[in-house]
Amino acid sequence: MRVLKHLFDNNKAWSERITERDPQFFETLSKQQAPEYLWIGCSDSRVPANDIVDLLPGELFVHRNVANVVVPSDMNCMSVLQFAVEVLGVKHVMVVGHYGCGGVRAALQPQGLGLIDHWLCHIKDVHRRHEAELKQIDDFDQLVDRMCELNVIDQVYNVCHSPIVQAAWARGQDLSVHGWIYRLENGRLHDLDVCITCNDDVHSVYRYRQPGEA
Ligand code: CO
């Protein structure tokens, strides 16, 4: 018997359901993808990108890693960003965190977990940057949740620090970068009201001179 047969059964039923609604769906989709959105989210199994915003295959380009971190030396994330912005021409990039994130929680605790400590060090950087505010929070769960929000906001800025995004804005490309957070307990998304749409909103330290700029 085939290993993990139930997953293949699920897949067959799923493809049949979609084909029933739209017989041409997969054939049309196989010829091109033209998503308007790049979702950068957490790998957590409870935060499935397409389901949360109820989008079909083809509508959302997705990159997920532990704690939705955007690091310029991460070739994987940067390649996804470059392809999404320059080739697919997405109009929106959303960094989507979630409350109670295990990666954020781990980064707030002193015990090491092995290799992943190197990755979570980026979250410790967020902690250090916002130490003055975070010191005021006594309750650990509240601290985790505020850190989850601050991490999203910092990662939004990291997206905008990329020369890929800045060049797109300089070309006049319509591109917005958003910060959202998801609550596992009720399945709802919340907009953190950080939306960056042009190079004027990027800190001068991170700004790259664009062709034609003095
Ligand atoms: Co998480």
PDB file of C-alpha atoms and ligand atoms in Angstrom:
ATOM      1  CA  MET A   1       0.000   0.000   0.000  1.00  0.00           C
ATOM      2  CA  ARG A   2       1.134   3.479  -0.782  1.00  0.00           C
ATOM      3  CA  VAL A   3       2.727   5.340   2.119  1.00  0.00           C
ATOM      4  CA  LEU A   4       0.554   8.165   3.507  1.00  0.00           C
ATOM      5  CA  LYS A   5      -2.337   7.022   1.333  1.00  0.00           C
ATOM      6  CA  HIS A   6      -4.804   9.290   3.120  1.00  0.00           C
ATOM      7  CA  LEU A   7      -2.946  12.356   1.865  1.00  0.00           C
ATOM      8  CA  PHE A   8      -3.171  11.170  -1.741  1.00  0.00           C
ATOM      9  CA  ASP A   9      -6.863  10.427  -1.186  1.00  0.00           C
ATOM     10  CA  ASN A  10      -7.335  13.941   0.183  1.00  0.00           C
ATOM     11  CA  ASN A  11      -5.507  15.368  -2.809  1.00  0.00           C
ATOM     12  CA  LYS A  12      -7.678  13.464  -5.289  1.00  0.00           C
ATOM     13  CA  ALA A  13     -10.868  14.608  -3.594  1.00  0.00           C
ATOM     14  CA  TRP A  14      -9.600  18.216  -3.455  1.00  0.00           C
ATOM     15  CA  SER A  15      -8.677  18.336  -7.157  1.00  0.00           C
ATOM     16  CA  GLU A  16     -12.036  16.794  -8.058  1.00  0.00           C
ATOM     17  CA  ARG A  17     -13.899  19.374  -5.964  1.00  0.00           C
ATOM     18  CA  ILE A  18     -12.144  22.236  -7.707  1.00  0.00           C
ATOM     19  CA  THR A  19     -12.576  20.719 -11.166  1.00  0.00           C
ATOM     20  CA  GLU A  20     -16.268  20.237 -10.478  1.00  0.00           C
ATOM     21  CA  ARG A  21     -16.639  23.982  -9.867  1.00  0.00           C
ATOM     22  CA  ASP A  22     -14.398  24.976 -12.777  1.00  0.00           C
ATOM     23  CA  PRO A  23     -13.406  22.240 -15.238  1.00  0.00           C
ATOM     24  CA  GLN A  24     -10.651  24.440 -16.759  1.00  0.00           C
ATOM     25  CA  PHE A  25      -9.185  25.586 -13.429  1.00  0.00           C
ATOM     26  CA  PHE A  26      -5.959  23.557 -13.339  1.00  0.00           C
ATOM     27  CA  GLU A  27      -5.341  23.731 -17.071  1.00  0.00           C
ATOM     28  CA  THR A  28      -5.669  27.529 -17.094  1.00  0.00           C
ATOM     29  CA  LEU A  29      -3.521  27.868 -13.976  1.00  0.00           C
ATOM     30  CA  SER A  30      -0.772  25.618 -15.342  1.00  0.00           C
ATOM     31  CA  LYS A  31      -0.133  28.096 -18.157  1.00  0.00           C
ATOM     32  CA  GLN A  32       0.701  31.075 -15.946  1.00  0.00           C
ATOM     33  CA  GLN A  33       0.703  32.488 -12.447  1.00  0.00           C
ATOM     34  CA  ALA A  34      -0.075  36.135 -11.845  1.00  0.00           C
ATOM     35  CA  PRO A  35      -0.480  36.635  -8.100  1.00  0.00           C
ATOM     36  CA  GLU A  36      -0.844  40.178  -6.792  1.00  0.00           C
ATOM     37  CA  TYR A  37       0.451  39.341  -3.336  1.00  0.00           C
ATOM     38  CA  LEU A  38       3.603  38.047  -1.683  1.00  0.00           C
ATOM     39  CA  TRP A  39       2.922  36.608   1.770  1.00  0.00           C
ATOM     40  CA  ILE A  40       5.905  36.330   4.114  1.00  0.00           C
ATOM     41  CA  GLY A  41       4.663  34.357   7.094  1.00  0.00           C
ATOM     42  CA  CYS A  42       5.580  31.940   9.866  1.00  0.00           C
ATOM     43  CA  SER A  43       6.077  28.226   9.152  1.00  0.00           C
ATOM     44  CA  ASP A  44       3.656  27.409  11.995  1.00  0.00           C
ATOM     45  CA  SER A  45       1.219  24.721  10.781  1.00  0.00           C
ATOM     46  CA  ARG A  46      -1.699  26.695  12.215  1.00  0.00           C
ATOM     47  CA  VAL A  47      -1.110  29.693   9.962  1.00  0.00           C
ATOM     48  CA  PRO A  48      -1.836  28.433   6.417  1.00  0.00           C
ATOM     49  CA  ALA A  49      -1.507  31.441   4.130  1.00  0.00           C
ATOM     50  CA  ASN A  50      -4.048  30.725   1.373  1.00  0.00           C
ATOM     51  CA  ASP A  51      -6.724  29.461   3.776  1.00  0.00           C
ATOM     52  CA  ILE A  52      -6.545  32.495   6.054  1.00  0.00           C
ATOM     53  CA  VAL A  53      -7.275  34.960   3.260  1.00  0.00           C
ATOM     54  CA  ASP A  54      -9.417  32.435   1.371  1.00  0.00           C
ATOM     55  CA  LEU A  55      -7.440  32.655  -1.870  1.00  0.00           C
ATOM     56  CA  LEU A  56      -7.163  29.990  -4.533  1.00  0.00           C
ATOM     57  CA  PRO A  57      -3.968  28.491  -5.941  1.00  0.00           C
ATOM     58  CA  GLY A  58      -2.407  31.090  -8.220  1.00  0.00           C
ATOM     59  CA  GLU A  59      -3.482  34.078  -6.144  1.00  0.00           C
ATOM     60  CA  LEU A  60      -0.806  34.217  -3.443  1.00  0.00           C
ATOM     61  CA  PHE A  61       2.975  33.865  -3.714  1.00  0.00           C
ATOM     62  CA  VAL A  62       4.217  32.526  -0.386  1.00  0.00           C
ATOM     63  CA  HIS A  63       7.427  32.449   1.618  1.00  0.00           C
ATOM     64  CA  ARG A  64       7.347  31.034   5.137  1.00  0.00           C
ATOM     65  CA  ASN A  65      10.061  30.541   7.734  1.00  0.00           C
ATOM     66  CA  VAL A  66      10.260  30.284  11.505  1.00  0.00           C
ATOM     67  CA  ALA A  67       8.893  33.532  12.987  1.00  0.00           C
ATOM     68  CA  ASN A  68       8.518  35.334   9.610  1.00  0.00           C
ATOM     69  CA  VAL A  69      11.989  36.835   9.628  1.00  0.00           C
ATOM     70  CA  VAL A  70      13.389  38.864   6.707  1.00  0.00           C
ATOM     71  CA  VAL A  71      17.195  38.831   6.649  1.00  0.00           C
ATOM     72  CA  PRO A  72      19.245  40.307   3.791  1.00  0.00           C
ATOM     73  CA  SER A  73      21.728  37.397   3.872  1.00  0.00           C
ATOM     74  CA  ASP A  74      18.930  34.835   3.471  1.00  0.00           C
ATOM     75  CA  MET A  75      19.221  33.902  -0.211  1.00  0.00           C
ATOM     76  CA  ASN A  76      15.976  31.992  -0.059  1.00  0.00           C
ATOM     77  CA  CYS A  77      13.847  34.883   1.197  1.00  0.00           C
ATOM     78  CA  MET A  78      15.649  37.461  -0.974  1.00  0.00           C
ATOM     79  CA  SER A  79      15.249  35.304  -4.087  1.00  0.00           C
ATOM     80  CA  VAL A  80      11.535  34.951  -3.399  1.00  0.00           C
ATOM     81  CA  LEU A  81      11.275  38.724  -2.901  1.00  0.00           C
ATOM     82  CA  GLN A  82      13.204  39.483  -6.091  1.00  0.00           C
ATOM     83  CA  PHE A  83      11.198  37.053  -8.191  1.00  0.00           C
ATOM     84  CA  ALA A  84       7.895  38.252  -6.751  1.00  0.00           C
ATOM     85  CA  VAL A  85       8.668  41.945  -7.263  1.00  0.00           C
ATOM     86  CA  GLU A  86      10.614  41.926 -10.526  1.00  0.00           C
ATOM     87  CA  VAL A  87       9.185  38.974 -12.435  1.00  0.00           C
ATOM     88  CA  LEU A  88       5.680  38.469 -11.084  1.00  0.00           C
ATOM     89  CA  GLY A  89       5.192  42.165 -10.369  1.00  0.00           C
ATOM     90  CA  VAL A  90       3.225  41.695  -7.156  1.00  0.00           C
ATOM     91  CA  LYS A  91       1.492  44.833  -5.891  1.00  0.00           C
ATOM     92  CA  HIS A  92       1.565  43.971  -2.209  1.00  0.00           C
ATOM     93  CA  VAL A  93       4.041  42.309   0.145  1.00  0.00           C
ATOM     94  CA  MET A  94       2.602  41.378   3.502  1.00  0.00           C
ATOM     95  CA  VAL A  95       4.690  40.256   6.465  1.00  0.00           C
ATOM     96  CA  VAL A  96       2.293  38.220   8.559  1.00  0.00           C
ATOM     97  CA  GLY A  97       3.146  37.209  12.119  1.00  0.00           C
ATOM     98  CA  HIS A  98       0.920  35.538  14.650  1.00  0.00           C
ATOM     99  CA  TYR A  99       0.353  35.950  18.368  1.00  0.00           C
ATOM    100  CA  GLY A 100       1.851  33.223  20.552  1.00  0.00           C
ATOM    101  CA  CYS A 101       4.586  32.498  17.990  1.00  0.00           C
ATOM    102  CA  GLY A 102       6.816  29.678  19.258  1.00  0.00           C
ATOM    103  CA  GLY A 103       9.881  31.130  17.537  1.00  0.00           C
ATOM    104  CA  VAL A 104       9.402  34.488  19.231  1.00  0.00           C
ATOM    105  CA  ARG A 105       8.717  32.778  22.554  1.00  0.00           C
ATOM    106  CA  ALA A 106      11.913  30.710  22.248  1.00  0.00           C
ATOM    107  CA  ALA A 107      13.955  33.820  21.413  1.00  0.00           C
ATOM    108  CA  LEU A 108      12.775  35.442  24.647  1.00  0.00           C
ATOM    109  CA  GLN A 109      14.073  32.565  26.748  1.00  0.00           C
ATOM    110  CA  PRO A 110      17.666  31.830  27.739  1.00  0.00           C
ATOM    111  CA  GLN A 111      17.882  28.111  26.969  1.00  0.00           C
ATOM    112  CA  GLY A 112      19.410  27.238  23.611  1.00  0.00           C
ATOM    113  CA  LEU A 113      17.669  24.942  21.135  1.00  0.00           C
ATOM    114  CA  GLY A 114      20.558  24.146  18.798  1.00  0.00           C
ATOM    115  CA  LEU A 115      21.016  25.303  15.229  1.00  0.00           C
ATOM    116  CA  ILE A 116      17.815  27.341  15.257  1.00  0.00           C
ATOM    117  CA  ASP A 117      19.384  29.682  17.849  1.00  0.00           C
ATOM    118  CA  HIS A 118      21.279  31.315  14.969  1.00  0.00           C
ATOM    119  CA  TRP A 119      17.998  32.089  13.243  1.00  0.00           C
ATOM    120  CA  LEU A 120      16.217  33.205  16.394  1.00  0.00           C
ATOM    121  CA  CYS A 121      19.079  35.605  17.133  1.00  0.00           C
ATOM    122  CA  HIS A 122      17.349  37.932  14.644  1.00  0.00           C
ATOM    123  CA  ILE A 123      14.380  38.003  17.022  1.00  0.00           C
ATOM    124  CA  LYS A 124      16.693  38.774  19.928  1.00  0.00           C
ATOM    125  CA  ASP A 125      17.827  41.792  17.883  1.00  0.00           C
ATOM    126  CA  VAL A 126      14.194  42.954  17.775  1.00  0.00           C
ATOM    127  CA  HIS A 127      14.012  42.488  21.559  1.00  0.00           C
ATOM    128  CA  ARG A 128      17.133  44.572  22.087  1.00  0.00           C
ATOM    129  CA  ARG A 129      15.945  47.356  19.769  1.00  0.00           C
ATOM    130  CA  HIS A 130      12.691  47.685  21.719  1.00  0.00           C
ATOM    131  CA  GLU A 131      14.070  46.891  25.163  1.00  0.00           C
ATOM    132  CA  ALA A 132      12.861  50.113  26.803  1.00  0.00           C
ATOM    133  CA  GLU A 133       9.222  49.452  25.880  1.00  0.00           C
ATOM    134  CA  LEU A 134       9.345  45.714  26.523  1.00  0.00           C
ATOM    135  CA  LYS A 135      10.850  46.135  30.008  1.00  0.00           C
ATOM    136  CA  GLN A 136       7.518  47.651  31.090  1.00  0.00           C
ATOM    137  CA  ILE A 137       5.661  44.366  30.452  1.00  0.00           C
ATOM    138  CA  ASP A 138       5.648  41.943  33.407  1.00  0.00           C
ATOM    139  CA  ASP A 139       3.390  39.205  32.036  1.00  0.00           C
ATOM    140  CA  PHE A 140       5.373  36.791  29.849  1.00  0.00           C
ATOM    141  CA  ASP A 141       2.519  35.945  27.454  1.00  0.00           C
ATOM    142  CA  GLN A 142       1.866  39.660  26.945  1.00  0.00           C
ATOM    143  CA  LEU A 143       5.561  40.175  26.334  1.00  0.00           C
ATOM    144  CA  VAL A 144       5.528  37.428  23.684  1.00  0.00           C
ATOM    145  CA  ASP A 145       2.514  38.968  21.959  1.00  0.00           C
ATOM    146  CA  ARG A 146       3.959  42.488  21.892  1.00  0.00           C
ATOM    147  CA  MET A 147       7.212  41.054  20.583  1.00  0.00           C
ATOM    148  CA  CYS A 148       5.239  39.265  17.851  1.00  0.00           C
ATOM    149  CA  GLU A 149       3.844  42.655  16.775  1.00  0.00           C
ATOM    150  CA  LEU A 150       7.216  44.443  16.963  1.00  0.00           C
ATOM    151  CA  ASN A 151       8.866  41.617  15.040  1.00  0.00           C
ATOM    152  CA  VAL A 152       6.369  42.015  12.182  1.00  0.00           C
ATOM    153  CA  ILE A 153       6.962  45.772  12.073  1.00  0.00           C
ATOM    154  CA  ASP A 154      10.762  45.368  12.061  1.00  0.00           C
ATOM    155  CA  GLN A 155      10.537  42.748   9.298  1.00  0.00           C
ATOM    156  CA  VAL A 156       8.362  45.110   7.226  1.00  0.00           C
ATOM    157  CA  TYR A 157      11.190  47.629   7.442  1.00  0.00           C
ATOM    158  CA  ASN A 158      13.708  44.922   6.519  1.00  0.00           C
ATOM    159  CA  VAL A 159      11.698  44.251   3.335  1.00  0.00           C
ATOM    160  CA  CYS A 160      11.921  47.970   2.535  1.00  0.00           C
ATOM    161  CA  HIS A 161      15.658  48.073   3.250  1.00  0.00           C
ATOM    162  CA  SER A 162      16.168  45.703   0.335  1.00  0.00           C
ATOM    163  CA  PRO A 163      17.594  47.279  -2.839  1.00  0.00           C
ATOM    164  CA  ILE A 164      15.071  45.132  -4.743  1.00  0.00           C
ATOM    165  CA  VAL A 165      12.116  46.970  -3.245  1.00  0.00           C
ATOM    166  CA  GLN A 166      13.770  50.389  -3.412  1.00  0.00           C
ATOM    167  CA  ALA A 167      14.592  49.909  -7.106  1.00  0.00           C
ATOM    168  CA  ALA A 168      10.983  48.921  -7.782  1.00  0.00           C
ATOM    169  CA  TRP A 169       9.742  52.140  -6.159  1.00  0.00           C
ATOM    170  CA  ALA A 170      12.336  54.169  -8.060  1.00  0.00           C
ATOM    171  CA  ARG A 171      10.984  52.679 -11.316  1.00  0.00           C
ATOM    172  CA  GLY A 172       7.526  53.820 -10.294  1.00  0.00           C
ATOM    173  CA  GLN A 173       6.244  50.297  -9.612  1.00  0.00           C
ATOM    174  CA  ASP A 174       3.034  50.170  -7.597  1.00  0.00           C
ATOM    175  CA  LEU A 175       4.133  48.236  -4.496  1.00  0.00           C
ATOM    176  CA  SER A 176       2.977  48.390  -0.872  1.00  0.00           C
ATOM    177  CA  VAL A 177       4.542  46.592   2.077  1.00  0.00           C
ATOM    178  CA  HIS A 178       2.194  45.725   4.939  1.00  0.00           C
ATOM    179  CA  GLY A 179       2.468  44.329   8.469  1.00  0.00           C
ATOM    180  CA  TRP A 180      -0.306  42.030   9.674  1.00  0.00           C
ATOM    181  CA  ILE A 181      -0.754  39.722  12.624  1.00  0.00           C
ATOM    182  CA  TYR A 182      -2.946  36.656  12.983  1.00  0.00           C
ATOM    183  CA  ARG A 183      -4.692  35.461  16.123  1.00  0.00           C
ATOM    184  CA  LEU A 184      -4.766  31.671  16.432  1.00  0.00           C
ATOM    185  CA  GLU A 185      -7.629  31.791  18.943  1.00  0.00           C
ATOM    186  CA  ASN A 186     -10.180  33.327  16.567  1.00  0.00           C
ATOM    187  CA  GLY A 187      -8.703  32.947  13.078  1.00  0.00           C
ATOM    188  CA  ARG A 188      -8.676  36.709  12.500  1.00  0.00           C
ATOM    189  CA  LEU A 189      -6.084  38.905  10.865  1.00  0.00           C
ATOM    190  CA  HIS A 190      -5.261  42.320  12.308  1.00  0.00           C
ATOM    191  CA  ASP A 191      -3.576  45.133  10.368  1.00  0.00           C
ATOM    192  CA  LEU A 192      -0.715  46.668  12.361  1.00  0.00           C
ATOM    193  CA  ASP A 193      -1.092  49.889  10.370  1.00  0.00           C
ATOM    194  CA  VAL A 194       2.414  49.887   9.047  1.00  0.00           C
ATOM    195  CA  CYS A 195       2.191  50.329   5.317  1.00  0.00           C
ATOM    196  CA  ILE A 196       5.209  51.504   3.348  1.00  0.00           C
ATOM    197  CA  THR A 197       4.674  52.574  -0.252  1.00  0.00           C
ATOM    198  CA  CYS A 198       7.693  54.625  -1.357  1.00  0.00           C
ATOM    199  CA  ASN A 199      11.371  55.337  -0.785  1.00  0.00           C
ATOM    200  CA  ASP A 200      10.584  58.524   1.162  1.00  0.00           C
ATOM    201  CA  ASP A 201       9.448  56.295   4.036  1.00  0.00           C
ATOM    202  CA  VAL A 202      12.768  54.417   4.184  1.00  0.00           C
ATOM    203  CA  HIS A 203      15.302  55.554   6.807  1.00  0.00           C
ATOM    204  CA  SER A 204      18.172  57.434   5.148  1.00  0.00           C
ATOM    205  CA  VAL A 205      20.730  54.985   6.549  1.00  0.00           C
ATOM    206  CA  TYR A 206      19.219  52.231   4.384  1.00  0.00           C
ATOM    207  CA  ARG A 207      18.500  54.270   1.275  1.00  0.00           C
ATOM    208  CA  TYR A 208      20.276  53.392  -1.951  1.00  0.00           C
ATOM    209  CA  ARG A 209      20.920  56.054  -4.543  1.00  0.00           C
ATOM    210  CA  GLN A 210      18.801  55.341  -7.565  1.00  0.00           C
ATOM    211  CA  PRO A 211      19.673  56.051 -11.214  1.00  0.00           C
ATOM    212  CA  GLY A 212      19.141  59.774 -11.867  1.00  0.00           C
ATOM    213  CA  GLU A 213      19.288  60.719  -8.180  1.00  0.00           C
ATOM    214  CA  ALA A 214      21.881  63.240  -7.044  1.00  0.00           C
TER     215      ALA A 214
HETATM  216 CO    CO B   1       5.272  31.317  14.593  1.00  0.00          CO
END
